[in-house]
Amino acid sequence: MTSRQKTAASVANYVDERTGAAAWMKKNLTKVFPDHWSFMLGEVALYSFIILLLSGTFLSLWFDPSQREVLYQGDYQPLSGIKMSAAYASTLHISFDIRGGLLMRQIHHWAALLFMAAIVAHLLRVFFTGAFRKPREFNWIIGVGLLTLGIVEGFLGYSLPDDLLSGTGIRIAEAIIQALPVVGSYLSFFAFGGAFPGEAFIPRIFTVHVLLLPGIFLALITVHLMLVWYQKHTQYPGPGRTEKNVVGYPLMPIYMAKAGGFFFIVFGITAFLSAVASINPIWLYGPYTPGQISAGSQPDWYMGWLDGLVRMAPPIETHAFGHTISWNILIPGLIVPGILFTGMALYPFIESWLTGDKREHHLLDRPRNAPNRTALGAMSLTFILVTLLNGGNDIVATHFSLTINQIMWFSRFGILILPPIAFVITKRLCLSLQRADRDVVLHGVESGTLLRLPTGEFVEVHTPLTAEQSWTLTQHEQRPALELPEEDNHGVARGKVLRNKLRSRMSRAAVEEVTKPNSDDMKEIEGH
Amino acid sequence: MKSLSRYRKHRYASPLLLVFALFMIGTTFSVASASTKESVNFARSAAIDEGKQIFLKGCSSCHGLNAEGGKIAPSLIGVGAASVDFQVGTGRMPMADMTVQAMRKKPAYTAEEVAALAVYVASLAPGPAIPGDEILTYERDGNTAQGGELFRTNCAMCHNFAGQGGALSQGKFAPTLMGVEPKEIYEALITGPQSMPVFSDKIITPAEKLSIIKWIKAAEVEPSLGGAALGRVGPVTEGLLIWTLGLGLLIGIAVWLATKAR
């Protein structure tokens, strides 16, 4: 033993005698994780969150969360002598006078956009591969919670500088609160401490933005990761991979290095973007006053779908019993998002209900082998893309020589017509891919070698797949549709007829598939 | 001449001579000045005539033979020289396409022809005049910060917070203000072209107009302080960038990291 090893051993021993960490570390440092690029999307979100904590702490050292009116006397001349809130003035101060302040602001904002983008990308990976199935339903719900909180946290964050754009966003939030029937106006007065804008909302959202929500985030992210640890990571199907094992590399040293390195890469790319690309130039927007507005006012992208929904809503209001119900805000601003997020959170339960599959799954689905789910995902994505397009309708209009009205009408119909079309097309594509898989398994891959037979006939030589390749393409199970008898054993009609009919129908749709080849098929084509 | 010289010292000689001299000076002056006025009038009517000729050839088919307007074009009586200078000087008139709104393009007429047209239209009825350099003293008299405040209150709702322009309904749009001449901005303010309202001197005083122009000119040359400006159109391009370059790069690197070493 060299002296260095001796020192290390004695330190390790010292710690172990007091904490008993060695046994725990031995078990957990060798924990195996499967390797795939798509498993790193969630990591991007996690690392962006750490970047957000670090840069946010830096910003909070100088940010003054107050709507006290001040006269700007700082370095940015185009605003010199303008009345503004202390929040806005301190953000200008951070941007122009604090060393590295503007870079930190931009890192914070770009990291926030990346955080949300990575969450959505991670969610799509989890959805399309069926990673949310038992036993991971809770983690799916936590994920949906993190997405929802992320939207709120981001919105509150870009509202804090109290510039013209963010104030416009707060005003829309106020309108959405007010659209709640009966309690809306009271809630709005409660939230803003009186009539809009008042002087309360910046200090209030500051507390929520830097204390309450980050605390909840930390707790939820911890639980999210502990569950991944406890339930072990899912893996893509392949030879040697089963529901009872995990094939991959140990945490120490492979993933320590990979994940640790990846953190710095994420930080590096965020810092690079922040150094070369401007984001939220609040000095150009000017301070918020309710009497001003800019053309092309937009929320950040993760709120864009909501803005798009509100923008496409037809102007419908009802007046009854001295109350006005603004359906044009209530439906797109609260009801549709409520349905979307509730549906998303409950999806694992809906799917297991209609497939009747209550077993544990640790092997992921190839998206083509779950055509219904994949098609549903494509349908939801199409829905969101239409709303996003309409959310940016004024920018799209000016940059592509279209009219806002055309885009609005396209969206109004498109939101209803395009998602079902996307569903059908995606489902057909999945089935075609299954058919292609079947062909490749049965007939091998076209080798490009032409062979002339003695009879003069030309044939192309097909190279058969290896056993491993065939396994990967055929390992998935194909379950029959649910059989829900309409009568029980005694010939009595079962209750809930409609519900069962619906369930049977959806179950039949869910199992629609191209039969995968089996050994009989292989035998049959032998000699062909 | 002896007889005349005899009266040289007549007691009426001096007053008479004075009267005569005054008469001569007056006559000379009046003749001389009359001839200048005559020539100015002559030049002006020549410009009006030239302007009218251009008008008859290029504009009257829509605006009417006497600029009285028609089914597809408004009357130009009383729109003033500023309006003509703006619309024709920026190439918006004559219109290439009447479907949505007049687009800025290469002017169809030379500066002299535009001036003649302006004189002709101004001669029909009084209207806003072309602001000269003596009015456009924005660099001396404007206040950038106040101009920004006025801009955000009155202009940003259509032209965007940084003067980049924005969409209006039915395909109409407020154009970008970057690269627009101070004179044209001033003319647009006092004449209200296309969908733009008129900002008369009572609503925005001439001094305030100069401040707005000064702010726009400052915004035009303001360096992009945080890096690439991304069009200064707000969060849409920012969102686009994070999904393409940001997440794209990271996915690329993730693929690389997950590739087995060979």
mmCIF file with all atom_site columns, C-alpha atoms in Angstrom, chain A residues 128-222:
data_model
loop_
_atom_site.group_PDB
_atom_site.id
_atom_site.type_symbol
_atom_site.label_atom_id
_atom_site.label_alt_id
_atom_site.label_comp_id
_atom_site.label_asym_id
_atom_site.label_entity_id
_atom_site.label_seq_id
_atom_site.pdbx_PDB_ins_code
_atom_site.Cartn_x
_atom_site.Cartn_y
_atom_site.Cartn_z
_atom_site.occupancy
_atom_site.B_iso_or_equiv
_atom_site.pdbx_formal_charge
_atom_site.auth_seq_id
_atom_site.auth_comp_id
_atom_site.auth_asym_id
_atom_site.auth_atom_id
_atom_site.pdbx_PDB_model_num
ATOM 1  C CA . PHE A 1 128 ? -44.273 7.099  -26.345 1.00 0.00 ? 128 PHE A CA 1
ATOM 2  C CA . THR A 1 129 ? -42.273 4.235  -24.813 1.00 0.00 ? 129 THR A CA 1
ATOM 3  C CA . GLY A 1 130 ? -44.919 3.378  -22.222 1.00 0.00 ? 130 GLY A CA 1
ATOM 4  C CA . ALA A 1 131 ? -42.548 4.009  -19.317 1.00 0.00 ? 131 ALA A CA 1
ATOM 5  C CA . PHE A 1 132 ? -45.448 5.339  -17.234 1.00 0.00 ? 132 PHE A CA 1
ATOM 6  C CA . ARG A 1 133 ? -47.016 1.880  -16.825 1.00 0.00 ? 133 ARG A CA 1
ATOM 7  C CA . LYS A 1 134 ? -47.145 0.053  -13.528 1.00 0.00 ? 134 LYS A CA 1
ATOM 8  C CA . PRO A 1 135 ? -45.248 0.522  -11.221 1.00 0.00 ? 135 PRO A CA 1
ATOM 9  C CA . ARG A 1 136 ? -44.374 4.060  -12.385 1.00 0.00 ? 136 ARG A CA 1
ATOM 10 C CA . GLU A 1 137 ? -47.800 5.761  -12.352 1.00 0.00 ? 137 GLU A CA 1
ATOM 11 C CA . PHE A 1 138 ? -46.959 7.908  -9.326  1.00 0.00 ? 138 PHE A CA 1
ATOM 12 C CA . ASN A 1 139 ? -43.792 9.122  -10.952 1.00 0.00 ? 139 ASN A CA 1
ATOM 13 C CA . TRP A 1 140 ? -45.781 10.041 -14.039 1.00 0.00 ? 140 TRP A CA 1
ATOM 14 C CA . ILE A 1 141 ? -48.158 12.101 -11.911 1.00 0.00 ? 141 ILE A CA 1
ATOM 15 C CA . ILE A 1 142 ? -45.235 13.794 -10.163 1.00 0.00 ? 142 ILE A CA 1
ATOM 16 C CA . GLY A 1 143 ? -43.838 14.571 -13.595 1.00 0.00 ? 143 GLY A CA 1
ATOM 17 C CA . VAL A 1 144 ? -47.107 16.137 -14.731 1.00 0.00 ? 144 VAL A CA 1
ATOM 18 C CA . GLY A 1 145 ? -47.061 18.125 -11.475 1.00 0.00 ? 145 GLY A CA 1
ATOM 19 C CA . LEU A 1 146 ? -43.536 19.338 -12.182 1.00 0.00 ? 146 LEU A CA 1
ATOM 20 C CA . LEU A 1 147 ? -44.561 20.379 -15.696 1.00 0.00 ? 147 LEU A CA 1
ATOM 21 C CA . THR A 1 148 ? -47.542 22.328 -14.353 1.00 0.00 ? 148 THR A CA 1
ATOM 22 C CA . LEU A 1 149 ? -45.509 23.979 -11.623 1.00 0.00 ? 149 LEU A CA 1
ATOM 23 C CA . GLY A 1 150 ? -42.791 24.741 -14.153 1.00 0.00 ? 150 GLY A CA 1
ATOM 24 C CA . ILE A 1 151 ? -45.266 26.659 -16.287 1.00 0.00 ? 151 ILE A CA 1
ATOM 25 C CA . VAL A 1 152 ? -46.413 28.661 -13.260 1.00 0.00 ? 152 VAL A CA 1
ATOM 26 C CA . GLU A 1 153 ? -42.872 29.208 -11.982 1.00 0.00 ? 153 GLU A CA 1
ATOM 27 C CA . GLY A 1 154 ? -41.676 30.379 -15.386 1.00 0.00 ? 154 GLY A CA 1
ATOM 28 C CA . PHE A 1 155 ? -44.606 32.742 -15.781 1.00 0.00 ? 155 PHE A CA 1
ATOM 29 C CA . LEU A 1 156 ? -44.027 34.262 -12.332 1.00 0.00 ? 156 LEU A CA 1
ATOM 30 C CA . GLY A 1 157 ? -40.321 34.536 -13.080 1.00 0.00 ? 157 GLY A CA 1
ATOM 31 C CA . TYR A 1 158 ? -40.643 36.556 -16.237 1.00 0.00 ? 158 TYR A CA 1
ATOM 32 C CA . SER A 1 159 ? -43.295 38.688 -14.560 1.00 0.00 ? 159 SER A CA 1
ATOM 33 C CA . LEU A 1 160 ? -40.920 39.846 -11.840 1.00 0.00 ? 160 LEU A CA 1
ATOM 34 C CA . PRO A 1 161 ? -38.925 42.469 -13.795 1.00 0.00 ? 161 PRO A CA 1
ATOM 35 C CA . ASP A 1 162 ? -42.182 44.460 -14.133 1.00 0.00 ? 162 ASP A CA 1
ATOM 36 C CA . ASP A 1 163 ? -41.482 45.444 -17.721 1.00 0.00 ? 163 ASP A CA 1
ATOM 37 C CA . LEU A 1 164 ? -44.147 46.223 -20.291 1.00 0.00 ? 164 LEU A CA 1
ATOM 38 C CA . LEU A 1 165 ? -44.323 42.664 -21.635 1.00 0.00 ? 165 LEU A CA 1
ATOM 39 C CA . SER A 1 166 ? -44.501 40.944 -18.254 1.00 0.00 ? 166 SER A CA 1
ATOM 40 C CA . GLY A 1 167 ? -47.126 43.369 -16.976 1.00 0.00 ? 167 GLY A CA 1
ATOM 41 C CA . THR A 1 168 ? -49.204 42.499 -20.032 1.00 0.00 ? 168 THR A CA 1
ATOM 42 C CA . GLY A 1 169 ? -48.942 38.831 -19.056 1.00 0.00 ? 169 GLY A CA 1
ATOM 43 C CA . ILE A 1 170 ? -50.029 39.594 -15.487 1.00 0.00 ? 170 ILE A CA 1
ATOM 44 C CA . ARG A 1 171 ? -52.973 41.524 -16.872 1.00 0.00 ? 171 ARG A CA 1
ATOM 45 C CA . ILE A 1 172 ? -54.047 38.468 -18.890 1.00 0.00 ? 172 ILE A CA 1
ATOM 46 C CA . ALA A 1 173 ? -53.639 36.285 -15.805 1.00 0.00 ? 173 ALA A CA 1
ATOM 47 C CA . GLU A 1 174 ? -55.887 38.713 -13.969 1.00 0.00 ? 174 GLU A CA 1
ATOM 48 C CA . ALA A 1 175 ? -58.473 38.396 -16.759 1.00 0.00 ? 175 ALA A CA 1
ATOM 49 C CA . ILE A 1 176 ? -58.353 34.613 -16.520 1.00 0.00 ? 176 ILE A CA 1
ATOM 50 C CA . ILE A 1 177 ? -58.831 34.762 -12.737 1.00 0.00 ? 177 ILE A CA 1
ATOM 51 C CA . GLN A 1 178 ? -61.763 37.112 -13.225 1.00 0.00 ? 178 GLN A CA 1
ATOM 52 C CA . ALA A 1 179 ? -63.324 34.769 -15.758 1.00 0.00 ? 179 ALA A CA 1
ATOM 53 C CA . LEU A 1 180 ? -64.060 32.286 -12.969 1.00 0.00 ? 180 LEU A CA 1
ATOM 54 C CA . PRO A 1 181 ? -67.789 32.563 -12.421 1.00 0.00 ? 181 PRO A CA 1
ATOM 55 C CA . VAL A 1 182 ? -68.966 34.177 -9.186  1.00 0.00 ? 182 VAL A CA 1
ATOM 56 C CA . VAL A 1 183 ? -65.659 34.060 -7.258  1.00 0.00 ? 183 VAL A CA 1
ATOM 57 C CA . GLY A 1 184 ? -63.468 35.513 -10.026 1.00 0.00 ? 184 GLY A CA 1
ATOM 58 C CA . SER A 1 185 ? -63.540 39.161 -9.101  1.00 0.00 ? 185 SER A CA 1
ATOM 59 C CA . TYR A 1 186 ? -63.112 38.384 -5.404  1.00 0.00 ? 186 TYR A CA 1
ATOM 60 C CA . LEU A 1 187 ? -60.146 36.122 -6.137  1.00 0.00 ? 187 LEU A CA 1
ATOM 61 C CA . SER A 1 188 ? -58.604 38.815 -8.297  1.00 0.00 ? 188 SER A CA 1
ATOM 62 C CA . PHE A 1 189 ? -58.951 41.407 -5.523  1.00 0.00 ? 189 PHE A CA 1
ATOM 63 C CA . PHE A 1 190 ? -57.442 38.918 -3.120  1.00 0.00 ? 190 PHE A CA 1
ATOM 64 C CA . ALA A 1 191 ? -54.499 38.106 -5.399  1.00 0.00 ? 191 ALA A CA 1
ATOM 65 C CA . PHE A 1 192 ? -53.650 41.701 -6.255  1.00 0.00 ? 192 PHE A CA 1
ATOM 66 C CA . GLY A 1 193 ? -54.534 43.193 -2.895  1.00 0.00 ? 193 GLY A CA 1
ATOM 67 C CA . GLY A 1 194 ? -57.189 45.407 -4.526  1.00 0.00 ? 194 GLY A CA 1
ATOM 68 C CA . ALA A 1 195 ? -57.715 46.650 -8.049  1.00 0.00 ? 195 ALA A CA 1
ATOM 69 C CA . PHE A 1 196 ? -55.191 45.815 -10.754 1.00 0.00 ? 196 PHE A CA 1
ATOM 70 C CA . PRO A 1 197 ? -52.295 46.498 -10.812 1.00 0.00 ? 197 PRO A CA 1
ATOM 71 C CA . GLY A 1 198 ? -51.872 47.755 -7.249  1.00 0.00 ? 198 GLY A CA 1
ATOM 72 C CA . GLU A 1 199 ? -48.556 47.559 -5.489  1.00 0.00 ? 199 GLU A CA 1
ATOM 73 C CA . ALA A 1 200 ? -48.762 44.056 -4.054  1.00 0.00 ? 200 ALA A CA 1
ATOM 74 C CA . PHE A 1 201 ? -48.216 41.575 -6.837  1.00 0.00 ? 201 PHE A CA 1
ATOM 75 C CA . ILE A 1 202 ? -44.447 41.898 -7.383  1.00 0.00 ? 202 ILE A CA 1
ATOM 76 C CA . PRO A 1 203 ? -43.553 41.234 -3.710  1.00 0.00 ? 203 PRO A CA 1
ATOM 77 C CA . ARG A 1 204 ? -46.094 38.410 -3.601  1.00 0.00 ? 204 ARG A CA 1
ATOM 78 C CA . ILE A 1 205 ? -44.995 36.587 -6.726  1.00 0.00 ? 205 ILE A CA 1
ATOM 79 C CA . PHE A 1 206 ? -41.382 37.090 -5.642  1.00 0.00 ? 206 PHE A CA 1
ATOM 80 C CA . THR A 1 207 ? -41.990 35.067 -2.491  1.00 0.00 ? 207 THR A CA 1
ATOM 81 C CA . VAL A 1 208 ? -43.768 32.358 -4.444  1.00 0.00 ? 208 VAL A CA 1
ATOM 82 C CA . HIS A 1 209 ? -41.101 32.362 -7.169  1.00 0.00 ? 209 HIS A CA 1
ATOM 83 C CA . VAL A 1 210 ? -37.993 32.178 -4.987  1.00 0.00 ? 210 VAL A CA 1
ATOM 84 C CA . LEU A 1 211 ? -39.248 30.352 -1.910  1.00 0.00 ? 211 LEU A CA 1
ATOM 85 C CA . LEU A 1 212 ? -42.471 28.397 -2.189  1.00 0.00 ? 212 LEU A CA 1
ATOM 86 C CA . LEU A 1 213 ? -42.233 26.880 -5.676  1.00 0.00 ? 213 LEU A CA 1
ATOM 87 C CA . PRO A 1 214 ? -38.482 26.081 -5.622  1.00 0.00 ? 214 PRO A CA 1
ATOM 88 C CA . GLY A 1 215 ? -39.080 24.310 -2.297  1.00 0.00 ? 215 GLY A CA 1
ATOM 89 C CA . ILE A 1 216 ? -41.882 22.235 -3.801  1.00 0.00 ? 216 ILE A CA 1
ATOM 90 C CA . PHE A 1 217 ? -39.713 21.594 -6.864  1.00 0.00 ? 217 PHE A CA 1
ATOM 91 C CA . LEU A 1 218 ? -36.847 20.309 -4.735  1.00 0.00 ? 218 LEU A CA 1
ATOM 92 C CA . ALA A 1 219 ? -39.162 18.010 -2.825  1.00 0.00 ? 219 ALA A CA 1
ATOM 93 C CA . LEU A 1 220 ? -40.881 16.656 -5.944  1.00 0.00 ? 220 LEU A CA 1
ATOM 94 C CA . ILE A 1 221 ? -37.649 16.208 -7.877  1.00 0.00 ? 221 ILE A CA 1
ATOM 95 C CA . THR A 1 222 ? -36.167 14.324 -4.928  1.00 0.00 ? 222 THR A CA 1
#
